[in-house]
mmCIF file of C-alpha atoms in Angstrom:
data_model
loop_
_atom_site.group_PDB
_atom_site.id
_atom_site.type_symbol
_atom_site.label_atom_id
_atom_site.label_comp_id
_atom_site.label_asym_id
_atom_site.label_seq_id
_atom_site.Cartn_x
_atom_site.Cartn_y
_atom_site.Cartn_z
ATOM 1 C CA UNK Z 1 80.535 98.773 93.148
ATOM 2 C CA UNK Z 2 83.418 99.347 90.662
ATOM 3 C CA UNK Z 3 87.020 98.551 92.252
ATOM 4 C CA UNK Z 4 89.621 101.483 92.799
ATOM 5 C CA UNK Z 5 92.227 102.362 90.368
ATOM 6 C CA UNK Z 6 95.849 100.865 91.441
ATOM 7 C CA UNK Z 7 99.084 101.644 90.166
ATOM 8 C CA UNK Z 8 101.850 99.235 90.885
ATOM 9 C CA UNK Z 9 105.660 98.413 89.792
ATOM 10 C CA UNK Z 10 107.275 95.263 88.802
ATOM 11 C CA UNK Z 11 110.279 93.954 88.787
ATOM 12 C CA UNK Z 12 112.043 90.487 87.579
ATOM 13 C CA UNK Z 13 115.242 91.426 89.725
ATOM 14 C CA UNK Z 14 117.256 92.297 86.668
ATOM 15 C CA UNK Z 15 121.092 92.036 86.833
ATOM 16 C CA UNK Z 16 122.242 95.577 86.890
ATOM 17 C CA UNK Z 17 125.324 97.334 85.673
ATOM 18 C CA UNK Z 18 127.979 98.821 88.851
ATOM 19 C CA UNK Z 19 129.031 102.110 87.937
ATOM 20 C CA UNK Z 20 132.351 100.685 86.206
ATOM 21 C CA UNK Z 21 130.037 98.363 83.808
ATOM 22 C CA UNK Z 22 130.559 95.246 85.309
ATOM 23 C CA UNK Z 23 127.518 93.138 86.046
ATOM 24 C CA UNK Z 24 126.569 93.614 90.366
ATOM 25 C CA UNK Z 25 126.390 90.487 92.229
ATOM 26 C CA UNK Z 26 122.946 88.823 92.525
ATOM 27 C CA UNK Z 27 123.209 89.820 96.563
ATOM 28 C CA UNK Z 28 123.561 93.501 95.783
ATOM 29 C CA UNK Z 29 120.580 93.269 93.114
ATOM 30 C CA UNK Z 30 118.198 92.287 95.965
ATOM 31 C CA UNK Z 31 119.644 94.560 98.160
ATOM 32 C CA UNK Z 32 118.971 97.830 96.089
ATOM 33 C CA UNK Z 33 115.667 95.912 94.869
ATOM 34 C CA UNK Z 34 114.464 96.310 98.867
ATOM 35 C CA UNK Z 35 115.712 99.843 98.942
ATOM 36 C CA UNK Z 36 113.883 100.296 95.237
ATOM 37 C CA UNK Z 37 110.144 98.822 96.804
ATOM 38 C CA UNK Z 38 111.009 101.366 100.049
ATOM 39 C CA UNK Z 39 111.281 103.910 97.918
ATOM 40 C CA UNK Z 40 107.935 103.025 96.348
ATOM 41 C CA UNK Z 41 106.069 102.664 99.736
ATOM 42 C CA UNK Z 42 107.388 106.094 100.797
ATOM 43 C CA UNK Z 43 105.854 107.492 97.728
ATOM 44 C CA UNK Z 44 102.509 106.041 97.547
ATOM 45 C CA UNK Z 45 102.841 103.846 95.237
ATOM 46 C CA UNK Z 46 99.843 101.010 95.904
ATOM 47 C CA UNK Z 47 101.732 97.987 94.732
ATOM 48 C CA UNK Z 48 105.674 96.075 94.028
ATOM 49 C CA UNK Z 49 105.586 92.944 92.112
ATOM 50 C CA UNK Z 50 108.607 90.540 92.624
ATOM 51 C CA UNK Z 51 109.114 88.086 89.739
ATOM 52 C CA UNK Z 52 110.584 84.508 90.136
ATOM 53 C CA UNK Z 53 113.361 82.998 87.467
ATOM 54 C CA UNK Z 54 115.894 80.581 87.782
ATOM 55 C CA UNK Z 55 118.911 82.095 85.697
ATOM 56 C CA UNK Z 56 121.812 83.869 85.878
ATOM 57 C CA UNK Z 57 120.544 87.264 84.782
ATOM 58 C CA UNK Z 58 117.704 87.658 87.440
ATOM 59 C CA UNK Z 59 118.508 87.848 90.718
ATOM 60 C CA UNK Z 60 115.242 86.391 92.352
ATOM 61 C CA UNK Z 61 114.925 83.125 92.424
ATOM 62 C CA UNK Z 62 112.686 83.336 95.697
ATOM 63 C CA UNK Z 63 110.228 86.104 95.808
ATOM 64 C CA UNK Z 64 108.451 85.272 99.019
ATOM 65 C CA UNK Z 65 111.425 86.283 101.049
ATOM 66 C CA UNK Z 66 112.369 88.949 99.237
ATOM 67 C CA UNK Z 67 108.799 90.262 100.442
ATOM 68 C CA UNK Z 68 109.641 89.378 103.299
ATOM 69 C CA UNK Z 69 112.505 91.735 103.962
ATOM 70 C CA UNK Z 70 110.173 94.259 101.863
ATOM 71 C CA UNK Z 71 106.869 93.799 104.355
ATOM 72 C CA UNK Z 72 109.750 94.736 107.402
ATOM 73 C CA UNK Z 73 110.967 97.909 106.058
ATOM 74 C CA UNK Z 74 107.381 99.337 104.699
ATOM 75 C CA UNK Z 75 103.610 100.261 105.923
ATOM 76 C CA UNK Z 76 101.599 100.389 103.291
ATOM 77 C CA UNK Z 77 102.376 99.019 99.823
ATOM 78 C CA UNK Z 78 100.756 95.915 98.723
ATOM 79 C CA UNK Z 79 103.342 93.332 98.228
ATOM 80 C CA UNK Z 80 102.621 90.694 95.623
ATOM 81 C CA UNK Z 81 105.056 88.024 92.866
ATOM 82 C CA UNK Z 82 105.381 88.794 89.509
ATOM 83 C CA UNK Z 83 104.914 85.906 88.535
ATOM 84 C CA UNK Z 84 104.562 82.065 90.981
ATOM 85 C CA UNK Z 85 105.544 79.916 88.124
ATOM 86 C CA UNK Z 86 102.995 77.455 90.224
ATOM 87 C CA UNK Z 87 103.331 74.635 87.483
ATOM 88 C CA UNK Z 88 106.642 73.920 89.156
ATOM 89 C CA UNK Z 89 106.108 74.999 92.869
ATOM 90 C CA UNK Z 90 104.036 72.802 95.279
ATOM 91 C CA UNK Z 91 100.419 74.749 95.626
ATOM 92 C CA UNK Z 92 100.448 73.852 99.476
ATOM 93 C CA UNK Z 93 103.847 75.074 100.172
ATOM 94 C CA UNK Z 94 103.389 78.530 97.514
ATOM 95 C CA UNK Z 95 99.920 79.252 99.892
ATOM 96 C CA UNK Z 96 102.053 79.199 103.055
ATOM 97 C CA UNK Z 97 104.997 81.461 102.257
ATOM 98 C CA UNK Z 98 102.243 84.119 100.749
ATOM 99 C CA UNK Z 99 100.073 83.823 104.228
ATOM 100 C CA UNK Z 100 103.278 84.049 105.933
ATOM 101 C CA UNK Z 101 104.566 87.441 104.147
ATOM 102 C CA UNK Z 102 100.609 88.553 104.697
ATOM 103 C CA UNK Z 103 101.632 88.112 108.083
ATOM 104 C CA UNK Z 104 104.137 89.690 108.429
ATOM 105 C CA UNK Z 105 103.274 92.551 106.199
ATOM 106 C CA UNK Z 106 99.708 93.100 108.300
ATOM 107 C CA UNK Z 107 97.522 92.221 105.632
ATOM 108 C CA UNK Z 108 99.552 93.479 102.837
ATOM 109 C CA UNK Z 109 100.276 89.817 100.448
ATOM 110 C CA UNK Z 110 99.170 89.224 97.051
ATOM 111 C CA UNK Z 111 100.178 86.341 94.798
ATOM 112 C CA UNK Z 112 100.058 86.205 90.888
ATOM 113 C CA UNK Z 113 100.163 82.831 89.866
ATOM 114 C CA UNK Z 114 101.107 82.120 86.493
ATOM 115 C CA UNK Z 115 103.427 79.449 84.036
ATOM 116 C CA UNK Z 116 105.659 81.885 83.653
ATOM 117 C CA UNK Z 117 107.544 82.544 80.373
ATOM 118 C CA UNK Z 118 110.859 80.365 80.936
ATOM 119 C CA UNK Z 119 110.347 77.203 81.410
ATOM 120 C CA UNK Z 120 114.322 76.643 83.678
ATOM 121 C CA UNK Z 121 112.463 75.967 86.843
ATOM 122 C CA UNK Z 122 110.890 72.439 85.374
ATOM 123 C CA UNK Z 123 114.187 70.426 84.732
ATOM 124 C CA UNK Z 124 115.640 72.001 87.772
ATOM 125 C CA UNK Z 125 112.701 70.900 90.091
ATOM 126 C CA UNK Z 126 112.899 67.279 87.937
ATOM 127 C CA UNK Z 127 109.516 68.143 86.396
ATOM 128 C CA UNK Z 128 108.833 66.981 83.018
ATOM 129 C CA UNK Z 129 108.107 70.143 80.512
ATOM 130 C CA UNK Z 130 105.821 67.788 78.373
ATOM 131 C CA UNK Z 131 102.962 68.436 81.080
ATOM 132 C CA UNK Z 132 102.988 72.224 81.277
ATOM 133 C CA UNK Z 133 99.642 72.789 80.939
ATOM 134 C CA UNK Z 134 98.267 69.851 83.360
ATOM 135 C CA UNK Z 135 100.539 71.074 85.658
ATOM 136 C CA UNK Z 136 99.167 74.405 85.796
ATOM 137 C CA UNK Z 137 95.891 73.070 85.512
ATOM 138 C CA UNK Z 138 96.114 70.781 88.214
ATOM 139 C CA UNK Z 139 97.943 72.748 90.718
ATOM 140 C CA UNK Z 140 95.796 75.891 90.769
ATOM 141 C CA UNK Z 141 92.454 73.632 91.162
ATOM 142 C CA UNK Z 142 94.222 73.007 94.316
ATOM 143 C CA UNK Z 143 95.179 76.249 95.389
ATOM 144 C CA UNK Z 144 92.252 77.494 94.282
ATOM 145 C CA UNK Z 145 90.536 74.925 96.933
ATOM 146 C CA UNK Z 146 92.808 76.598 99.877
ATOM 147 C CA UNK Z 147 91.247 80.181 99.358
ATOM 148 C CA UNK Z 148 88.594 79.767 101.922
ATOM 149 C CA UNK Z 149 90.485 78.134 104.190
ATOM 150 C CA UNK Z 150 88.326 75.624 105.321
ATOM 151 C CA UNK Z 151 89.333 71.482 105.624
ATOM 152 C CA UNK Z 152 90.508 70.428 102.058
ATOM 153 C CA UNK Z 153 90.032 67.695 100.254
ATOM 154 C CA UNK Z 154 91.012 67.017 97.047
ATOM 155 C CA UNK Z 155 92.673 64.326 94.552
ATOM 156 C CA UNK Z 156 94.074 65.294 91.350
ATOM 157 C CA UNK Z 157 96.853 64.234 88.820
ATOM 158 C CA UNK Z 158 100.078 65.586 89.591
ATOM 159 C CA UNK Z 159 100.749 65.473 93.043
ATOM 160 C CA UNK Z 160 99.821 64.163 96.311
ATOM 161 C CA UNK Z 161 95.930 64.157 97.263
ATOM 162 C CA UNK Z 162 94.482 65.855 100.533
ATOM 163 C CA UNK Z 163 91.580 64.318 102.238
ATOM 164 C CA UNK Z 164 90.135 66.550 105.235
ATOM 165 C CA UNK Z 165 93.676 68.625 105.830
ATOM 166 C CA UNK Z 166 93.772 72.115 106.598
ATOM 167 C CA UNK Z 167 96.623 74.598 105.546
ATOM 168 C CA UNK Z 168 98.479 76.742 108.355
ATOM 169 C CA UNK Z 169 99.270 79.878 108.602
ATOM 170 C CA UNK Z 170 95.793 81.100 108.330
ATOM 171 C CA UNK Z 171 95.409 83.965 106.489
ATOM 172 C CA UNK Z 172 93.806 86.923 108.967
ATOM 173 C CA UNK Z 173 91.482 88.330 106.778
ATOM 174 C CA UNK Z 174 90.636 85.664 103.734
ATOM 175 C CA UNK Z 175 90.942 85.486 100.787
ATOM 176 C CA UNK Z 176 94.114 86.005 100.088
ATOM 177 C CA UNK Z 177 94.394 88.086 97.369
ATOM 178 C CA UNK Z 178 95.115 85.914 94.511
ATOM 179 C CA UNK Z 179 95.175 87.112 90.561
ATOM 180 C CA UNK Z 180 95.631 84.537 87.479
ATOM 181 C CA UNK Z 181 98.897 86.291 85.248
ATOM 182 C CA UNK Z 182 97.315 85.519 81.017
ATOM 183 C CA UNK Z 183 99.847 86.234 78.058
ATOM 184 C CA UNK Z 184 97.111 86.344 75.077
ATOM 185 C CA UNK Z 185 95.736 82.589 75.537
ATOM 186 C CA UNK Z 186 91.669 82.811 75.522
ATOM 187 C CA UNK Z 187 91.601 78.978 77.495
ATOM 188 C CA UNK Z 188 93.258 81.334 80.516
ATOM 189 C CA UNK Z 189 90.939 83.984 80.705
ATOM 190 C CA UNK Z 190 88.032 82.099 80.823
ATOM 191 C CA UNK Z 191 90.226 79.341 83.346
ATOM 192 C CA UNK Z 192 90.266 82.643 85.453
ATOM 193 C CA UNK Z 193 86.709 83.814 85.177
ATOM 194 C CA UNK Z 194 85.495 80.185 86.255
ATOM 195 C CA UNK Z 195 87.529 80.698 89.457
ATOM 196 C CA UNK Z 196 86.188 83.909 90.140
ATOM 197 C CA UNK Z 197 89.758 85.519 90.159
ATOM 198 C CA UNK Z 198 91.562 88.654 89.230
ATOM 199 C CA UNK Z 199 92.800 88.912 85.999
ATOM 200 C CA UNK Z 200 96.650 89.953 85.319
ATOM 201 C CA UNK Z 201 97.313 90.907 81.661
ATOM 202 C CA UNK Z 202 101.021 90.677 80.656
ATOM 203 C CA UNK Z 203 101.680 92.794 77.761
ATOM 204 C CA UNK Z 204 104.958 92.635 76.498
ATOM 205 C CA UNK Z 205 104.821 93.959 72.432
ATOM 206 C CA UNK Z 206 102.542 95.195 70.147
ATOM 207 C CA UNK Z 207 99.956 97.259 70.765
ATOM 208 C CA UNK Z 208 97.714 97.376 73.984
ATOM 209 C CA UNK Z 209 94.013 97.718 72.405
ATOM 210 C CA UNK Z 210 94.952 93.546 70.631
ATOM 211 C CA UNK Z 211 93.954 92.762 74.448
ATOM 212 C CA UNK Z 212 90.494 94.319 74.514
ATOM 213 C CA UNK Z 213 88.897 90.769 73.251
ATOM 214 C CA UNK Z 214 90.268 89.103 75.950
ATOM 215 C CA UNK Z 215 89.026 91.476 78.845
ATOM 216 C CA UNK Z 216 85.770 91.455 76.869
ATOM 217 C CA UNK Z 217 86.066 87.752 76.848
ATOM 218 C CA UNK Z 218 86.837 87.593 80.442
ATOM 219 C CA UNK Z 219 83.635 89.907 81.698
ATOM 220 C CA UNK Z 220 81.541 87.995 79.704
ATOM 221 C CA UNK Z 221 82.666 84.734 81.133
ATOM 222 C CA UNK Z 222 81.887 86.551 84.559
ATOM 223 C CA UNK Z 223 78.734 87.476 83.397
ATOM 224 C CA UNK Z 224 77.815 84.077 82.002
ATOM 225 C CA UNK Z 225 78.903 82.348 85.554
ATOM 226 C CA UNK Z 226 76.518 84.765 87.164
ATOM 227 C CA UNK Z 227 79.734 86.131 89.319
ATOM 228 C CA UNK Z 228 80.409 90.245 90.147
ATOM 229 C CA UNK Z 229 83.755 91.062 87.416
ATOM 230 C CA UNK Z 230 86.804 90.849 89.425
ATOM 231 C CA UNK Z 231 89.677 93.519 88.727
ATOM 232 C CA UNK Z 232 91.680 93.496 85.761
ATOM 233 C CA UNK Z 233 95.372 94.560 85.316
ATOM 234 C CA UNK Z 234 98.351 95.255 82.991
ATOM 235 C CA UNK Z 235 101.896 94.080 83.146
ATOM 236 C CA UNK Z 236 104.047 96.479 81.036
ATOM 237 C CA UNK Z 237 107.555 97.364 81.122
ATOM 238 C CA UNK Z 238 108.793 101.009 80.758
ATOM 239 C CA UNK Z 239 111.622 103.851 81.776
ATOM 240 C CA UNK Z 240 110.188 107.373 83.182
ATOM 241 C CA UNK Z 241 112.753 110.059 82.565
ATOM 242 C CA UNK Z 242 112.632 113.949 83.006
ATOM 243 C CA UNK Z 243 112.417 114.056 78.875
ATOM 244 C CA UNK Z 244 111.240 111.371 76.142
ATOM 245 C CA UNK Z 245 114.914 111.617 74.700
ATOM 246 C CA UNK Z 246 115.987 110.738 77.767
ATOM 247 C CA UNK Z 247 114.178 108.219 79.182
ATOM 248 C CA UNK Z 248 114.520 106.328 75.593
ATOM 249 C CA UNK Z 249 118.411 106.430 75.081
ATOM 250 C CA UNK Z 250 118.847 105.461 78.993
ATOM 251 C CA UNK Z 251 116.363 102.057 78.153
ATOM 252 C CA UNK Z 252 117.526 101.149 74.719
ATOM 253 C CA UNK Z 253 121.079 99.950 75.154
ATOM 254 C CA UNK Z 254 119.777 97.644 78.387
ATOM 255 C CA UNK Z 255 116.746 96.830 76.970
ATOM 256 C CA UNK Z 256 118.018 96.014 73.515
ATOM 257 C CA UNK Z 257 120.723 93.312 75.117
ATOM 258 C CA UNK Z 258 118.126 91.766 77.529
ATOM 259 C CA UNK Z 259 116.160 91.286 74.159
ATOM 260 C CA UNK Z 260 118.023 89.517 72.077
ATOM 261 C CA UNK Z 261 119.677 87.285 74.746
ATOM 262 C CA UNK Z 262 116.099 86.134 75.218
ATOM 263 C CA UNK Z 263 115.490 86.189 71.750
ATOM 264 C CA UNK Z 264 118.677 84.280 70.948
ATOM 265 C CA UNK Z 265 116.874 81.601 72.729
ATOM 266 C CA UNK Z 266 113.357 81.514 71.259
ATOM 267 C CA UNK Z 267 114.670 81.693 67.529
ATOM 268 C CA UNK Z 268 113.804 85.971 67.259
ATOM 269 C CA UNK Z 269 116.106 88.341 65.535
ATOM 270 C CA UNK Z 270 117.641 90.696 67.078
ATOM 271 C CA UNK Z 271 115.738 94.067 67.608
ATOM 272 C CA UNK Z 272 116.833 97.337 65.752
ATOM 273 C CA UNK Z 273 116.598 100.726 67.169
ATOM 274 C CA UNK Z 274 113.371 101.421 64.634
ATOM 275 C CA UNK Z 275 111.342 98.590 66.181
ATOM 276 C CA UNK Z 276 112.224 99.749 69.866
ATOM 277 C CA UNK Z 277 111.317 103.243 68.657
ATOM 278 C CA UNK Z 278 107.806 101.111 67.466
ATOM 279 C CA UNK Z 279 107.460 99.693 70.444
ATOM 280 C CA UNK Z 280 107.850 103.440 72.585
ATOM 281 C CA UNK Z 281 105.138 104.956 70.414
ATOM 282 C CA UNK Z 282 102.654 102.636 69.578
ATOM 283 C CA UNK Z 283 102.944 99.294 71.365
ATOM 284 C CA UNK Z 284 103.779 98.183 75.062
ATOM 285 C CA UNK Z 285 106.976 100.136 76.062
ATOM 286 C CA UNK Z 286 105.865 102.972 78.482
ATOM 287 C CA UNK Z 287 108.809 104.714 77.788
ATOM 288 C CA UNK Z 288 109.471 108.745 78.241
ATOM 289 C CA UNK Z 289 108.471 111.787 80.373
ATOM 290 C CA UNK Z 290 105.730 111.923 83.111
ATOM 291 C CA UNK Z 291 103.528 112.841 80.650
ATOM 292 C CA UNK Z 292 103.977 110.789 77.411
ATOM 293 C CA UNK Z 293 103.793 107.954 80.055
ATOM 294 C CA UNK Z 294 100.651 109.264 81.545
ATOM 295 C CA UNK Z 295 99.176 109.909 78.386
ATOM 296 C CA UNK Z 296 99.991 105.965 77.118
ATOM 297 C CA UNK Z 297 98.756 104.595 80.730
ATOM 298 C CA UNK Z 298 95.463 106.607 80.622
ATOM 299 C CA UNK Z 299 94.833 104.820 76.952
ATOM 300 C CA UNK Z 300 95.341 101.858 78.198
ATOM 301 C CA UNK Z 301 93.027 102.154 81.185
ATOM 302 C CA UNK Z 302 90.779 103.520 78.557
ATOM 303 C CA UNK Z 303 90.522 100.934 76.043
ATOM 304 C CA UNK Z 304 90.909 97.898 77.915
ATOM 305 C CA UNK Z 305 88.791 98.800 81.211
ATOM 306 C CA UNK Z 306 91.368 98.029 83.454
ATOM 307 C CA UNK Z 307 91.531 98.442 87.529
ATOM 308 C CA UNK Z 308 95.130 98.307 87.877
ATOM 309 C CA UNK Z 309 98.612 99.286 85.795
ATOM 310 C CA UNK Z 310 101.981 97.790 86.721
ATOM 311 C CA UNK Z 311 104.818 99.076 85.570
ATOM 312 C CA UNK Z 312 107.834 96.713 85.096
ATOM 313 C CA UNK Z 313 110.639 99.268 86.014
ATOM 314 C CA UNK Z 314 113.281 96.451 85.548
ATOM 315 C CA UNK Z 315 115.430 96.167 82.110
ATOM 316 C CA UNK Z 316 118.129 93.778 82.171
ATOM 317 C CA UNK Z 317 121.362 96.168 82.933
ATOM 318 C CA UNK Z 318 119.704 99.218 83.970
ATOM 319 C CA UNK Z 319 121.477 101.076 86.574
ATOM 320 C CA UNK Z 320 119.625 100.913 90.252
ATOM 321 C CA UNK Z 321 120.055 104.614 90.050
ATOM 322 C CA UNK Z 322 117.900 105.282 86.862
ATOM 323 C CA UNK Z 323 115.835 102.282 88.685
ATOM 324 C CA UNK Z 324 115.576 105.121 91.618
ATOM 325 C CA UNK Z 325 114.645 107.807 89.167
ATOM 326 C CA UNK Z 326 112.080 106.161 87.357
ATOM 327 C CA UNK Z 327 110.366 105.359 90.304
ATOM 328 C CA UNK Z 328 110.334 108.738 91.782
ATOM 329 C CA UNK Z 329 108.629 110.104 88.928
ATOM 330 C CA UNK Z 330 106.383 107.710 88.492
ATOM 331 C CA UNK Z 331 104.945 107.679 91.742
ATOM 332 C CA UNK Z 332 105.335 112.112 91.786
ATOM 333 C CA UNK Z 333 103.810 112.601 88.488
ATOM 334 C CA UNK Z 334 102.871 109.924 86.369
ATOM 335 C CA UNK Z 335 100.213 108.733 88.591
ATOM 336 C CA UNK Z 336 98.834 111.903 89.305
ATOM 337 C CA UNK Z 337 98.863 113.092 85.859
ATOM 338 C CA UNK Z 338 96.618 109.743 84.778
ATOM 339 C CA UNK Z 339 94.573 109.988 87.594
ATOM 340 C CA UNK Z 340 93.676 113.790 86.160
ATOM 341 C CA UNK Z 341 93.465 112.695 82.660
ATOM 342 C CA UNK Z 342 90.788 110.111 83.814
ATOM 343 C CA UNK Z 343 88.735 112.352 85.650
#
């Protein structure tokens, strides 16, 4: 039976610009972040992502309560992270807050687990960076053993073994909804397929149909392990304005600083207007009107076979207010227009 289309948003928390410039206090970010996913709920959309960091220019450093406050306030959206960095969180304790917000939320908890693309949360947890791929590894074997929530035992490298324990809060109606988050590494699709879970495809540059082999890759695998395909989504970012001109000159002065302080870091060079303009038309920025947006989702869905888009509203200072906007049309027309241009 093939899985409904979803549409969801994501968002890292992004320190946003006041109305005078200054930067708002991390407080006020996850304040108007709540107000943001209420806004979402009230307009259908199916799904808010919460990210986790551990630096100064993202506000959320603890997603589960964040969803929390979220699950209180709203009835129907699904409420998921955006990424666990689970390499550097205890499995145990990351399965507990989730079945606690899918408490809370009536059913409503999702977690993306993932090693996330900063690597702050490893010397701050006193966790050396030289094992972050056993960590990974090792950690979501475990979790991965608390889905059925049956009497666990296990023994592996990194942490403490479990002989016969079982993990409280119980989840109402297991599994809890768990998805593996893949940046372009073939080992993790095919880690993901041999769990039997969702696949989350973050695509951050260049241009969406380079991730075909690895969905490909990742049904195969599924069909190879003899196992029904589970869902398959994209992590994008983008801006939704009334016009393309719009939407693009509100994004590129926030998005362009967020860049290169995070490219500062990894040794990139700073990015020119002509490779952001790239980027809009060809690559992984879902930026513009309703409809140029519509018109790049529904090729994505297209090429890659996908079950779910998210839509990482966030962009470093971004105003909450063009935050609001985007999100209103987005959930008004964008996903109506792909859902018509699908069929």
């Amino acid at each position: 039976m093939p899985h409904a289309l979803e549409f969801g948003l994501d968002t890292f928390g992004d320190v946003t610009a006041a109305p005078d410039g200054t930067p708002k206090t991390h407080a006020q970010v996850i304040r108007d972040l709540v107000e943001e996913a209420v806004l979402a709920d009230r307009l259908g959309v199916d799904f808010i992502g919460v990210g986790e960091h551990h630096r100064a220019d993202f506000a959320v450093s603890a997603p589960e309560v964040v969803l929390g406050a979220i699950a209180a306030r709203t009835t129907r959206i699904r409420l998921g992270s955006a990424v666990t960095v689970l390499s550097s969180d205890d499995p145990v304790r990351v399965y507990q807050r989730f079945a606690t917000v899918d408490a809370v939320s009536g059913g409503r908890a999702e977690v993306i687990l993932g090693r996330g693309s900063f690597t702050e949360s490893f010397p701050l947890f006193g966790l050396p960076l030289e094992k972050y791929e056993l960590l990974f590894e090792d950690r979501l074997d475990l979790f991965a053993r608390l889905l059925p929530q049956e009497p666990v035992t296990w023994q592996g490298r990194t942490r403490a073994p479990l002989d016969g324990q079982r993990i409280f809060p119980l989840v109402e109606n297991p599994p809890l909804r768990t998805w593996i988050g893949v940046g372009g590494s073939p080992q993790s699709v095919i880690r993901a397929a041999r769990y039997g879970l969702p696949l989350m495809l973050a695509i951050i540059g260049g241009e969406p149909a380079r991730f075909a082999p690895y969905a490909d890759l990742y049904r195969q695998a599924c069909g190879q392990l003899g196992i029904a395909v589970p869902p398959i989504g994209v992590h994008s970012p983008g801006h939704v304005a009334e016009t393309d001109e719009a939407a693009r000159e509100a994004m590129w002065p926030a998005y362009r600083v967020m860049r290169d302080r995070i490219g500062a870091e990894r040794g990139w060079p700073p990015m020119d207007r002509a490779e952001f303009d790239r980027e809009v038309e060809t690559g992984s920025l879902y930026v513009g009107s309703p409809e140029t947006v519509a018109r790049r989702i529904a090729a994505t869905i297209r090429v890659l076979g996908i079950q779910r888009f998210q839509l990482k509203y966030s962009a470093g200072a971004l105003s909450h207010d063009h935050l609001m906007g985007c999100i209103g049309l987005y959930a008004t027309r964008v996903i109506p227009l792909v859902r018509e241009m699908l069929g």
